[in-house]
Short mmCIF file of C-alpha atoms and ligand atoms in Angstrom, two decimals:
data_model
loop_
_atom_site.label_atom_id
_atom_site.label_comp_id
_atom_site.label_asym_id
_atom_site.label_seq_id
_atom_site.Cartn_x
_atom_site.Cartn_y
_atom_site.Cartn_z
CA MET P 1 15.30 34.46 -8.27
CA LEU P 2 13.36 31.06 -8.59
CA VAL P 3 14.38 27.69 -6.62
CA MET P 4 13.59 25.45 -8.63
CA LYS P 5 14.12 21.41 -7.15
CA PHE P 6 14.11 18.47 -9.10
CA GLY P 7 13.35 15.46 -7.76
CA GLY P 8 15.56 11.61 -9.19
CA THR P 9 12.54 10.73 -11.13
CA SER P 10 12.94 13.93 -13.05
CA VAL P 11 16.53 13.32 -13.61
CA LYS P 12 16.92 9.81 -14.02
CA ASP P 13 18.29 9.71 -17.32
CA ALA P 14 18.63 12.10 -20.18
CA THR P 15 14.50 11.90 -21.55
CA GLN P 16 13.72 12.99 -18.18
CA ILE P 17 17.10 15.49 -17.93
CA HIS P 18 16.01 17.05 -21.36
CA LYS P 19 12.45 18.02 -19.78
CA VAL P 20 14.26 20.13 -17.14
CA LEU P 21 16.00 22.04 -19.67
CA GLU P 22 13.08 23.10 -21.90
CA ILE P 23 11.30 24.20 -17.87
CA THR P 24 14.33 25.62 -16.51
CA ARG P 25 14.24 27.55 -19.88
CA GLY P 26 10.92 28.42 -19.47
CA ARG P 27 11.69 30.55 -16.68
CA ILE P 28 14.78 32.27 -17.44
CA LYS P 29 13.65 35.30 -16.75
CA ARG P 30 13.28 34.48 -13.30
CA LYS P 31 17.16 33.57 -12.53
CA PRO P 32 16.90 30.05 -11.71
CA VAL P 33 18.80 28.45 -9.20
CA LEU P 34 18.30 24.20 -9.51
CA VAL P 35 18.52 22.01 -6.65
CA CYS P 36 18.81 18.34 -7.84
CA SER P 37 18.64 15.08 -6.45
CA ALA P 38 20.89 12.00 -7.67
CA HIS P 39 19.03 9.74 -10.30
CA LYS P 40 16.19 7.41 -9.69
CA GLY P 41 17.95 4.56 -7.46
CA ILE P 42 21.13 5.81 -7.15
CA THR P 43 21.06 6.69 -3.43
CA ASP P 44 19.54 2.77 -2.61
CA LYS P 45 21.95 1.46 -4.55
CA LEU P 46 25.33 3.42 -2.24
CA ILE P 47 23.67 3.17 0.89
CA GLN P 48 22.66 -1.28 -0.37
CA ALA P 49 26.86 -1.15 -0.92
CA GLY P 50 27.92 0.39 1.67
CA HIS P 51 25.66 -1.66 3.88
CA LYS P 52 27.09 -4.85 2.06
CA ALA P 53 30.40 -4.57 2.35
CA ALA P 54 30.13 -3.75 6.27
CA GLN P 55 28.08 -6.97 6.67
CA THR P 56 30.37 -8.82 4.03
CA GLY P 57 33.72 -7.21 3.89
CA VAL P 58 32.83 -7.43 0.22
CA PRO P 59 33.21 -4.10 -1.97
CA ASP P 60 30.92 -3.66 -4.49
CA ALA P 61 30.34 -0.72 -6.52
CA GLY P 62 28.66 -1.70 -9.36
CA PRO P 63 25.66 -1.71 -8.96
CA ILE P 64 26.34 2.17 -8.79
CA LEU P 65 29.00 2.63 -11.02
CA ASP P 66 26.40 0.66 -13.86
CA GLN P 67 24.17 2.92 -14.16
CA GLN P 68 25.82 5.89 -13.44
CA ARG P 69 28.17 5.25 -16.67
CA SER P 70 24.49 4.65 -18.51
CA VAL P 71 23.26 7.79 -17.72
CA LEU P 72 26.47 9.42 -18.98
CA LYS P 73 26.18 7.83 -21.91
CA ASP P 74 22.86 8.20 -22.31
CA ALA P 75 23.15 11.77 -21.96
CA GLY P 76 26.17 11.71 -24.25
CA CYS P 77 28.66 13.10 -21.56
CA ASP P 78 32.57 11.98 -21.56
CA PRO P 79 31.82 8.47 -20.32
CA HIS P 80 34.75 9.52 -17.98
CA MET P 81 34.20 12.87 -16.62
CA LEU P 82 33.03 11.15 -13.36
CA ASP P 83 36.17 8.79 -12.90
CA ALA P 84 37.77 10.71 -9.53
CA TYR P 85 34.20 10.09 -7.98
CA PHE P 86 34.26 6.57 -9.40
CA ARG P 87 37.46 5.95 -7.56
CA GLU P 88 36.40 7.62 -4.42
CA ILE P 89 33.10 5.71 -3.88
CA GLU P 90 35.58 2.43 -4.43
CA ASP P 91 38.11 3.43 -1.57
CA LEU P 92 35.56 4.45 0.84
CA LEU P 93 33.73 0.74 -0.14
CA ARG P 94 37.09 -0.99 0.62
CA GLY P 95 37.69 0.88 3.82
CA ILE P 96 33.81 0.29 5.28
CA SER P 97 34.48 -3.65 4.27
CA LEU P 98 38.14 -3.59 6.18
CA VAL P 99 36.85 -2.39 9.19
CA ARG P 100 33.41 -4.04 8.21
CA GLU P 101 31.45 -1.00 9.85
CA ALA P 102 29.19 1.28 8.38
CA SER P 103 28.15 4.05 10.34
CA LYS P 104 26.09 7.16 10.10
CA ARG P 105 28.86 9.19 9.52
CA SER P 106 30.30 6.84 6.65
CA ILE P 107 26.61 6.55 5.12
CA ASP P 108 26.12 10.18 4.64
CA TYR P 109 29.51 10.54 2.85
CA LEU P 110 28.63 7.71 0.77
CA SER P 111 24.74 8.26 0.12
CA GLY P 112 25.88 11.71 -0.39
CA PHE P 113 28.19 10.92 -4.02
CA GLY P 114 24.37 10.35 -5.44
CA GLU P 115 23.38 14.19 -5.68
CA ARG P 116 27.28 15.55 -6.31
CA MET P 117 27.60 13.24 -9.04
CA SER P 118 23.88 13.99 -10.85
CA CYS P 119 24.27 17.79 -10.98
CA ARG P 120 27.52 17.46 -12.98
CA VAL P 121 25.94 15.37 -15.51
CA ILE P 122 22.60 17.96 -15.66
CA ALA P 123 24.62 20.53 -15.79
CA ASP P 124 27.74 19.08 -18.86
CA TYR P 125 24.44 17.94 -20.08
CA PHE P 126 22.33 21.47 -20.18
CA THR P 127 25.26 23.44 -21.22
CA ARG P 128 26.01 21.08 -24.51
CA HIS P 129 22.28 21.31 -25.45
CA GLY P 130 22.69 26.47 -24.92
CA LEU P 131 22.23 26.66 -21.54
CA LYS P 132 25.40 27.79 -19.54
CA SER P 133 25.99 26.01 -16.27
CA GLU P 134 28.02 24.84 -13.11
CA ALA P 135 27.72 22.07 -11.06
CA PHE P 136 28.19 23.22 -7.42
CA ASP P 137 28.39 21.29 -3.95
CA ALA P 138 25.87 22.90 -2.02
CA PHE P 139 28.49 23.16 1.01
CA ASP P 140 30.60 25.71 -1.04
CA LEU P 141 28.01 27.68 -1.23
CA GLY P 142 26.85 27.93 2.89
CA TYR P 143 25.06 24.87 3.17
CA ILE P 144 27.39 24.39 6.53
CA THR P 145 25.61 21.84 8.95
CA ASP P 146 24.97 20.12 12.52
CA GLU P 147 26.97 16.81 13.22
CA ASN P 148 23.66 14.52 12.93
CA PHE P 149 24.69 12.25 10.39
CA GLY P 150 21.39 11.02 8.37
CA SER P 151 19.07 13.86 9.51
CA ALA P 152 21.28 17.26 9.52
CA ARG P 153 20.32 21.02 9.56
CA PRO P 154 21.48 24.10 8.55
CA LEU P 155 23.72 26.21 11.07
CA PRO P 156 22.03 29.13 12.86
CA GLY P 157 22.44 32.25 10.06
CA TYR P 158 23.37 29.82 7.43
CA GLU P 159 21.20 32.24 5.13
CA VAL P 160 23.01 34.80 5.20
CA LYS P 161 26.63 32.65 4.93
CA MET P 162 24.78 31.24 1.75
CA ALA P 163 23.28 34.79 -0.19
CA GLU P 164 27.78 35.38 0.10
CA GLU P 165 29.30 33.05 -0.87
CA PHE P 166 26.49 32.21 -3.67
CA GLY P 167 27.28 36.25 -4.86
CA ARG P 168 30.84 35.26 -4.84
CA ARG P 169 31.03 32.04 -6.46
CA VAL P 170 27.92 31.83 -9.05
CA GLY P 171 28.99 33.59 -12.23
CA LYS P 172 25.80 35.89 -13.04
CA ASP P 173 24.85 34.04 -16.68
CA VAL P 174 25.24 30.94 -15.28
CA THR P 175 22.33 28.59 -14.45
CA ALA P 176 23.99 26.62 -11.19
CA ILE P 177 22.92 23.37 -10.28
CA ILE P 178 23.09 22.87 -6.82
CA THR P 179 23.16 19.08 -5.21
CA GLY P 180 20.18 18.72 -3.04
CA PHE P 181 20.72 16.23 0.02
CA VAL P 182 24.31 16.66 0.90
CA GLY P 183 25.94 19.44 3.32
CA LYS P 184 28.80 19.52 5.26
CA THR P 185 29.58 20.55 9.12
CA SER P 186 32.59 23.03 9.52
CA ASN P 187 35.59 20.30 10.14
CA GLY P 188 34.27 19.51 6.73
CA GLU P 189 32.90 15.45 7.19
CA LEU P 190 29.97 15.33 4.65
CA THR P 191 26.92 15.07 6.34
CA THR P 192 23.23 14.19 4.68
CA VAL P 193 19.83 16.07 5.42
CA GLY P 194 17.88 12.09 5.55
CA ARG P 195 16.21 10.21 2.51
CA ASN P 196 14.31 12.69 0.47
CA GLY P 197 15.12 15.09 2.22
CA SER P 198 16.09 17.52 -1.65
CA ASP P 199 12.82 18.71 -1.07
CA PHE P 200 14.37 20.14 2.31
CA THR P 201 17.74 21.83 0.22
CA ALA P 202 15.93 23.55 -1.96
CA THR P 203 13.50 25.82 0.51
CA CYS P 204 16.39 26.39 2.62
CA PHE P 205 18.28 28.21 -0.67
CA ALA P 206 14.87 29.56 -1.39
CA ALA P 207 15.42 31.14 2.05
CA GLY P 208 19.31 31.64 1.90
CA LEU P 209 18.59 33.63 -1.53
CA SER P 210 15.61 35.60 -0.65
CA ALA P 211 13.60 33.75 -3.16
CA GLU P 212 10.46 34.96 -4.82
CA GLU P 213 9.25 31.31 -5.32
CA CYS P 214 10.53 27.61 -4.49
CA GLU P 215 9.37 25.27 -6.74
CA ILE P 216 9.56 21.67 -6.68
CA TRP P 217 9.04 19.57 -9.21
CA THR P 218 8.27 15.74 -9.14
CA ASP P 219 6.01 12.95 -11.21
CA THR P 220 2.41 14.12 -9.65
CA ASP P 221 0.05 16.67 -10.57
CA GLY P 222 1.71 18.89 -6.92
CA VAL P 223 -0.20 17.75 -4.63
CA MET P 224 -2.96 14.94 -3.86
CA THR P 225 -5.95 14.58 -2.36
CA ALA P 226 -4.25 11.19 -1.40
CA ASP P 227 -1.85 8.89 -2.73
CA PRO P 228 -2.21 8.51 -6.17
CA SER P 229 -0.91 5.10 -6.54
CA LEU P 230 -3.27 3.94 -3.92
CA ILE P 231 -6.34 6.22 -5.17
CA LYS P 232 -6.73 5.92 -8.96
CA ASP P 233 -9.13 8.94 -9.16
CA ALA P 234 -7.15 11.11 -5.90
CA ARG P 235 -6.97 14.46 -7.60
CA SER P 236 -4.66 17.44 -7.41
CA ILE P 237 -5.30 20.06 -4.77
CA PRO P 238 -5.15 23.29 -5.98
CA VAL P 239 -3.90 25.30 -3.33
CA MET P 240 -3.29 25.15 0.82
CA SER P 241 -1.55 26.64 3.30
CA PHE P 242 1.73 25.75 4.75
CA ALA P 243 -0.03 24.27 7.55
CA GLU P 244 -2.49 21.80 6.17
CA ALA P 245 0.72 21.18 4.18
CA SER P 246 3.58 20.27 6.88
CA GLU P 247 0.44 17.89 8.65
CA LEU P 248 0.02 15.76 5.11
CA ALA P 249 4.23 16.03 4.74
CA TYR P 250 4.77 15.09 8.68
CA TYR P 251 1.75 11.99 7.97
CA GLY P 252 3.31 10.36 4.88
CA GLY P 253 2.04 12.71 2.38
CA ARG P 254 4.10 11.40 0.37
CA VAL P 255 5.22 14.77 -2.04
CA LEU P 256 6.86 16.83 0.67
CA HIS P 257 9.85 15.52 3.14
CA PRO P 258 8.28 17.28 6.64
CA SER P 259 11.21 19.56 7.24
CA THR P 260 10.76 21.36 3.62
CA LEU P 261 8.23 23.73 4.53
CA LEU P 262 10.11 25.11 7.38
CA PRO P 263 12.44 27.17 5.74
CA ALA P 264 9.85 28.26 3.18
CA ILE P 265 7.94 29.22 6.30
CA LYS P 266 10.21 31.45 8.28
CA ARG P 267 10.19 33.88 5.20
CA ASN P 268 7.25 33.47 3.83
CA ILE P 269 8.25 32.10 0.05
CA PRO P 270 4.81 30.42 -1.62
CA VAL P 271 6.08 26.59 -2.36
CA ARG P 272 5.12 25.46 -5.46
CA VAL P 273 4.65 21.81 -6.58
CA LEU P 274 4.54 21.00 -10.03
CA ASN P 275 5.04 17.94 -12.47
CA THR P 276 8.16 17.40 -14.36
CA ASN P 277 6.09 15.26 -16.86
CA ARG P 278 3.32 17.27 -17.47
CA PRO P 279 4.84 21.11 -16.91
CA GLU P 280 1.32 22.63 -18.13
CA HIS P 281 -0.41 21.73 -15.09
CA PRO P 282 -0.79 24.51 -12.41
CA GLY P 283 -0.24 22.02 -9.62
CA THR P 284 -0.52 22.93 -5.92
CA VAL P 285 0.18 26.29 -3.74
CA ILE P 286 1.34 26.60 -0.57
CA THR P 287 1.08 29.27 0.98
CA GLU P 288 0.89 31.07 4.24
CA SER P 289 -2.90 31.64 4.41
CA GLY P 290 -3.88 28.47 1.85
CA GLY P 291 -7.22 29.54 -0.11
CA ASP P 292 -10.17 27.84 -0.21
CA ASN P 293 -10.83 24.78 -2.23
CA GLY P 294 -14.26 24.51 -2.57
CA LEU P 295 -13.77 21.17 -0.32
CA PRO P 296 -14.36 20.79 3.51
CA ILE P 297 -10.99 18.16 3.13
CA THR P 298 -7.71 18.71 1.50
CA SER P 299 -6.42 15.65 1.54
CA ILE P 300 -5.64 12.04 3.43
CA ALA P 301 -2.47 10.73 4.17
CA TYR P 302 -0.89 8.03 5.95
CA LYS P 303 2.20 6.44 7.74
CA GLU P 304 2.51 3.08 7.61
CA GLY P 305 5.03 1.38 10.39
CA GLN P 306 3.86 2.89 13.03
CA ALA P 307 4.22 0.29 16.78
CA VAL P 308 2.19 1.83 19.87
CA ILE P 309 3.52 1.19 22.97
CA THR P 310 0.81 0.75 25.58
CA ILE P 311 2.10 1.36 30.02
CA GLU P 312 -0.93 0.94 32.50
CA SER P 313 -0.18 1.32 36.28
CA THR P 314 -2.38 2.89 39.32
CA MET P 315 0.78 4.88 39.47
CA MET P 316 -0.90 7.06 36.86
CA LEU P 317 -3.99 7.66 38.97
CA GLY P 318 -3.76 11.50 40.45
CA GLN P 319 0.03 11.44 39.69
CA PRO P 320 1.26 14.61 38.19
CA GLY P 321 4.22 14.54 37.04
CA PHE P 322 4.28 10.77 36.49
CA LEU P 323 3.66 11.59 31.95
CA ALA P 324 7.14 13.77 33.04
CA LYS P 325 8.96 10.85 34.24
CA VAL P 326 7.97 8.46 30.94
CA PHE P 327 8.33 10.76 28.28
CA ASP P 328 11.70 11.44 29.74
CA VAL P 329 12.91 8.56 29.19
CA LEU P 330 11.46 8.11 26.01
CA GLY P 331 13.35 11.22 24.72
CA ARG P 332 16.52 9.31 26.29
CA ASP P 333 15.75 6.62 24.12
CA GLY P 334 15.27 8.42 21.22
CA VAL P 335 11.64 8.04 20.81
CA ASP P 336 9.50 10.44 18.56
CA ILE P 337 6.10 9.73 19.73
CA ASP P 338 3.26 11.19 17.47
CA MET P 339 -0.41 9.88 18.84
CA ILE P 340 -1.36 9.82 22.36
CA SER P 341 -4.30 8.78 24.25
CA THR P 342 -4.95 8.41 28.49
CA SER P 343 -6.88 7.12 30.77
CA GLU P 344 -7.14 6.92 34.28
CA VAL P 345 -4.34 4.31 34.67
CA SER P 346 -3.39 3.47 31.05
CA VAL P 347 -1.44 5.53 28.40
CA SER P 348 -0.98 4.35 24.37
CA MET P 349 1.73 6.24 22.26
CA THR P 350 2.40 5.28 19.30
CA CYS P 351 6.09 5.92 17.52
CA PRO P 352 7.74 4.68 14.19
CA GLU P 353 9.17 1.25 14.70
CA LEU P 354 12.30 1.07 14.93
CA PRO P 355 14.92 -1.95 15.93
CA ASN P 356 15.92 -0.48 19.51
CA LEU P 357 11.71 -0.88 20.86
CA ASN P 358 12.52 -3.61 23.35
CA VAL P 359 14.96 -1.93 25.05
CA VAL P 360 12.25 0.74 24.88
CA VAL P 361 10.16 -1.15 26.57
CA LYS P 362 12.68 -2.24 29.35
CA HIS P 363 12.83 1.15 30.37
CA LEU P 364 9.46 1.25 30.23
CA GLU P 365 8.37 -1.45 32.87
CA GLN P 366 9.82 1.19 35.58
CA PHE P 367 6.31 2.33 35.25
CA GLY P 368 4.15 -0.57 34.50
CA ARG P 369 2.52 -3.33 33.05
CA VAL P 370 3.99 -2.90 29.13
CA SER P 371 3.21 -3.63 25.70
CA LEU P 372 4.21 -3.11 22.20
CA VAL P 373 2.05 -3.96 18.71
CA THR P 374 3.67 -3.64 15.71
CA ASP P 375 2.71 -3.07 11.87
CA LYS P 376 0.02 0.25 12.41
CA THR P 377 -0.81 2.71 10.25
CA ILE P 378 -1.57 6.16 11.40
CA VAL P 379 -4.02 7.91 8.64
CA CYS P 380 -4.47 11.37 9.20
CA VAL P 381 -7.82 13.41 6.94
CA VAL P 382 -6.41 16.86 7.06
CA GLY P 383 -8.73 20.27 5.98
CA LYS P 384 -8.86 23.76 6.71
CA ASN P 385 -11.41 23.55 9.22
CA VAL P 386 -11.54 20.14 10.20
CA ARG P 387 -12.40 20.46 13.91
CA GLU P 388 -15.23 22.72 13.30
CA GLN P 389 -16.87 20.55 10.48
CA LYS P 390 -19.90 18.56 11.89
CA GLY P 391 -20.97 15.27 10.73
CA LEU P 392 -17.04 14.51 10.14
CA GLY P 393 -16.56 12.28 12.22
CA ALA P 394 -19.49 10.11 11.29
CA LYS P 395 -18.54 10.26 7.81
CA VAL P 396 -15.01 9.10 8.30
CA PHE P 397 -15.87 6.17 10.73
CA THR P 398 -19.13 5.18 9.39
CA ALA P 399 -16.83 4.74 5.77
CA LEU P 400 -14.09 2.35 8.15
CA ARG P 401 -16.85 0.02 9.59
CA ASP P 402 -18.64 -0.56 5.93
CA SER P 403 -15.08 -1.39 4.85
CA ASP P 404 -14.37 -4.08 8.20
CA VAL P 405 -11.60 -1.25 9.53
CA ASN P 406 -11.66 -1.07 12.96
CA VAL P 407 -9.89 1.81 14.46
CA GLU P 408 -7.85 2.03 17.35
CA MET P 409 -6.86 5.61 18.78
CA ILE P 410 -7.94 8.71 17.47
CA SER P 411 -6.58 12.21 17.79
CA GLN P 412 -9.14 15.59 16.93
CA GLY P 413 -8.59 18.72 18.60
CA ALA P 414 -5.02 19.03 18.81
CA ASN P 415 -5.22 21.72 15.93
CA LYS P 416 -7.88 22.43 14.10
CA ILE P 417 -6.86 20.81 10.89
CA ASN P 418 -6.42 17.46 11.47
CA LEU P 419 -8.23 14.36 12.47
CA SER P 420 -6.14 11.18 13.15
CA PHE P 421 -6.71 7.73 13.77
CA LEU P 422 -4.93 4.31 13.81
CA ILE P 423 -5.62 0.80 12.01
CA ASP P 424 -3.81 -1.67 11.17
CA ASP P 425 -1.09 -1.54 8.58
CA ALA P 426 -3.30 -4.21 6.62
CA ALA P 427 -6.43 -2.31 6.03
CA ILE P 428 -4.69 0.49 4.66
CA PRO P 429 -5.98 -0.75 0.72
CA ARG P 430 -9.60 -1.29 2.12
CA ALA P 431 -9.34 2.39 4.37
CA ILE P 432 -7.84 4.11 2.21
CA PRO P 433 -10.05 3.97 -0.94
CA ALA P 434 -13.31 4.21 0.98
CA LEU P 435 -12.06 7.53 2.99
CA HIS P 436 -11.64 8.67 -0.33
CA LYS P 437 -14.48 8.13 -2.08
CA ALA P 438 -16.32 9.06 1.13
CA LEU P 439 -14.67 12.45 1.76
CA PHE P 440 -14.16 13.63 -1.79
CA GLY P 441 -17.18 11.63 -3.59
N1 LIG A 1 19.10 11.08 -2.95
C1 LIG A 1 18.47 11.35 -2.37
C2 LIG A 1 17.18 10.14 -2.24
O1 LIG A 1 17.29 9.25 -2.29
C3 LIG A 1 17.41 11.96 -1.76
C4 LIG A 1 16.17 13.00 -2.61
O2 LIG A 1 15.91 12.42 -3.42
O3 LIG A 1 15.53 14.05 -1.74
O4 LIG A 1 17.05 9.56 -0.68
MG1 MG A 2 11.10 13.86 -3.92
#
């Protein structure tokens, strides 16, 4: 069995869906199971409509329904095949506009419609074009999650339930088109994995169905040496290890959702990243051991919109347990720290810019003088053996100096494969090309 995930751009209209059909047909002997995203743009529209309904009291499903109707028409589907979903979206928006509240729970319920509708369209298109297919909601195939709305994860042991339900519900001669992104709690409430989370749904299904491989179909030639929208000559990376790919995904690698690899790692299932628009390109294969690309560095990733919290305090001097107290406060406030750097009397920590950071600062003031700066970017250089490479730091920081980029925090050595540092958001357009040139020539 082969699990294939197609993202929003891969299923955005009939032309793209047709490419997906041909790719699937070409792999039919490997028993493909598809996990699909919503048509590109629909999830954004659903979420926007939800917030707008809460803020203005006006329910407006127009933009969502317009786009979905135009895909139906483009794909030659019965224009009324999604009417029940349309009504439910309108009802839900009306409800949100009445209570003037878009809770995480409501937004999950609402945003999950994108996948539920797109999978119906894709299955209908496939079947009419000769590939017998059926759409399934992931939650009807054992994808039952916890109650963390907005970032729900499947309950432990889901793999067994998934294999069971799949065996029971999916006919042998049918290609299953399964919704990415959405799940359901055991109480029947709809949940989502979080934005761009369909990759994760796919690897969960790969794990549950003991797939030979999980293919992630997107719009780049696999994982690239740097963000191709910024670097024109970014190259595709043929092989990577799970560890390298996890670092990259976490630090803004953009191709994979950060949690994607966890289920694959657990079951040791290779993940292959491929391009729907160039299916003949070999893309990137990600495995336990990775492989040798003949390059010292695998890739450069960056994550913008980061904040730095600094605490200066003489209380730190020779005080065991000081940081434990600080992290206790941060943990309660739900702040997820990425980089950390300490001196005798100060500690700086980075985290994503969250709306509640001013409150967090107040809570931390019990420990000393606290400052908060925002608009920072973590840049992360990933390679098989970054820690052992003499002169790499010199290369990286010389390139940055030569392009007039100031570096604030540096972290290397927490693991062998990652060198990360902090710059201003505004310096990205100078820093990334300079680094790419210095490291990849
Ligand atoms: N449709 C969802 C989103 O746009 C999930 C995904 O595409 O992976 O975030
Ligand atoms: Mg994606």
